[in-house]
Coordinates of C-alpha atoms in Angstrom, one line a residue:
X1 CA 17.3 64.2 27.9
X2 CA 18.9 60.9 27.0
X3 CA 19.3 59.5 23.5
X4 CA 16.1 57.8 22.6
X5 CA 16.2 57.6 18.8
X6 CA 13.7 55.6 16.8
X7 CA 11.9 53.9 19.7
X8 CA 10.9 57.2 21.2
X9 CA 9.8 58.6 17.8
X10 CA 7.5 55.7 17.2
X11 CA 6.1 55.9 20.7
X12 CA 5.5 59.7 20.4
X13 CA 3.9 59.3 17.0
X14 CA 1.6 56.4 18.3
X15 CA 0.5 58.4 21.3
X16 CA -0.4 61.5 19.3
X17 CA -2.1 59.7 16.4
X18 CA -4.0 57.3 18.7
X19 CA -5.3 60.2 20.8
X20 CA -6.4 62.3 17.8
X21 CA -7.3 60.0 14.9
X22 CA -11.0 59.4 15.9
X23 CA -11.8 63.1 15.9
X24 CA -10.0 63.7 12.6
X25 CA -11.9 60.8 11.0
X26 CA -15.2 62.3 12.3
X27 CA -14.2 65.7 10.7
X28 CA -13.5 64.0 7.4
X29 CA -16.8 62.1 7.6
X30 CA -18.6 65.4 8.1
X31 CA -16.7 67.1 5.2
X32 CA -17.4 64.4 2.7
X33 CA -20.7 63.0 3.9
X34 CA -20.8 60.0 1.5
X35 CA -19.8 57.2 3.9
X36 CA -18.3 56.8 7.3
X37 CA -14.6 56.0 8.0
X38 CA -14.3 53.3 10.8
X39 CA -12.2 54.0 13.8
X40 CA -8.9 52.3 13.9
X41 CA -9.3 48.8 15.3
X42 CA -5.6 47.9 15.8
X43 CA -2.3 49.7 16.1
X44 CA 1.0 47.9 15.4
X45 CA 4.2 49.6 16.6
X46 CA 7.6 49.0 15.2
X47 CA 6.9 46.2 12.8
X48 CA 4.2 44.7 10.6
X49 CA 1.7 42.5 12.3
X50 CA 2.6 38.8 12.7
X51 CA -0.9 37.5 11.8
X52 CA -1.4 36.5 8.2
X53 CA -3.8 39.4 7.7
X54 CA -4.0 42.5 10.0
X55 CA -7.2 43.7 11.5
X56 CA -8.8 46.6 9.5
X57 CA -8.8 49.4 9.5
X58 CA -5.5 49.4 11.3
X59 CA -2.3 51.4 11.3
X60 CA 1.3 50.1 11.5
X61 CA 4.0 52.5 12.5
X62 CA 7.0 50.8 10.9
X63 CA 10.2 52.1 12.4
X64 CA 12.7 51.6 9.6
X65 CA 15.9 53.5 10.4
X66 CA 17.4 56.6 12.0
X67 CA 20.4 58.7 11.1
X68 CA 22.4 61.5 12.7
X69 CA 22.4 64.4 10.3
X70 CA 24.4 66.8 12.4
X71 CA 26.5 66.3 15.5
X72 CA 27.7 68.6 18.3
X73 CA 29.7 67.6 21.3
X74 CA 26.6 66.7 23.3
X75 CA 23.8 66.6 20.8
X76 CA 22.7 64.8 17.6
X77 CA 20.2 66.0 15.1
X78 CA 18.4 62.7 14.6
X79 CA 16.2 61.8 11.6
X80 CA 13.9 58.9 12.3
X81 CA 12.4 57.2 9.2
X82 CA 9.0 55.7 9.9
X83 CA 6.4 54.5 7.4
X84 CA 2.8 54.8 8.5
X85 CA 0.9 52.0 6.8
X86 CA -2.9 52.0 6.9
X87 CA -4.8 48.8 6.1
X88 CA -8.4 48.9 4.8
X89 CA -10.7 46.2 3.6
X90 CA -13.7 46.8 1.4
X91 CA -15.1 44.8 -1.5
X92 CA -16.0 48.0 -3.4
X93 CA -12.8 49.1 -5.2
X94 CA -13.8 52.8 -5.4
X95 CA -14.9 53.0 -1.8
X96 CA -11.7 51.2 -0.7
X97 CA -9.6 53.7 -2.8
X98 CA -11.4 56.7 -1.3
X99 CA -11.0 55.3 2.3
X100 CA -7.2 54.8 1.8
X101 CA -6.9 58.3 0.5
X102 CA -8.8 59.8 3.4
X103 CA -7.0 57.8 6.1
X104 CA -3.7 59.0 4.5
X105 CA -5.0 62.5 4.5
X106 CA -5.9 62.2 8.1
X107 CA -2.3 61.1 9.0
X108 CA -0.8 64.0 7.0
X109 CA -3.1 66.6 8.4
X110 CA -2.6 65.4 12.0
X111 CA 1.2 65.5 11.5
X112 CA 0.9 69.1 10.2
X113 CA -1.3 70.3 13.1
X114 CA 0.4 68.4 15.9
X115 CA 4.2 69.0 15.7
X116 CA 4.2 70.9 19.0
X117 CA 2.2 68.0 20.7
X118 CA 4.5 65.1 19.7
X119 CA 7.8 67.0 19.8
X120 CA 9.3 66.4 16.4
X121 CA 9.5 68.2 13.1
X122 CA 8.1 66.0 10.4
X123 CA 8.7 65.7 6.6
X124 CA 7.0 63.5 4.1
X125 CA 9.9 61.2 3.2
X126 CA 9.0 60.0 -0.3
X127 CA 6.0 58.9 -2.3
X128 CA 2.7 58.0 -0.6
X129 CA 1.9 54.7 -2.3
X130 CA -1.0 52.2 -2.5
X131 CA -0.3 48.5 -2.3
X132 CA -1.7 45.8 -4.5
X133 CA -5.1 44.6 -3.1
X134 CA -6.1 41.1 -2.1
X135 CA -8.8 40.2 -4.7
X136 CA -10.8 38.0 -2.4
X137 CA -12.4 38.5 1.1
X138 CA -11.4 40.7 3.0
X139 CA -10.3 42.7 -0.1
X140 CA -7.5 44.2 2.0
X141 CA -5.2 47.0 0.6
X142 CA -2.8 49.4 2.2
X143 CA -1.5 52.9 1.8
X144 CA 2.1 53.8 3.0
X145 CA 3.0 57.3 4.2
X146 CA 6.8 57.6 4.6
X147 CA 7.8 60.2 7.1
X148 CA 10.9 61.5 8.8
X149 CA 10.6 62.8 12.4
X150 CA 13.5 65.0 13.3
X151 CA 14.7 66.4 16.5
X152 CA 17.9 67.4 18.4
X153 CA 18.7 64.8 21.1
X154 CA 21.3 65.0 23.9
X155 CA 23.7 62.1 24.6

């Protein structure tokens, strides 16, 4: 294997979450039963969307940094720091809050259940935080889930 670092981690995370998110959202809809979570309409890889407002619901996989935590003669233990940002729009503040919490829960649960599938060990890398909301149409708000994806890579 060659050294792939942050780019490969974002790609692996995208492939796994994109393939499994709809089923996870359906499971959460069944569990709660109070409203339906919409499928993700847009995925942004590597950076925030360039449009003034992102589509919603959408997910941005913001690749922020990587670091070598340990080094051997031909291998690096790489920690890739990525923030998963979920954007939701809803004019009902309580529903918007609940949606943000459930989308964040979906991400965390998928990370836990899928480490073997996407090839990295994951850690929550700080506080899961809500952004301020836009107080007019489309009442957009985001939740940020900071993670670290770790793996030994050859070079």
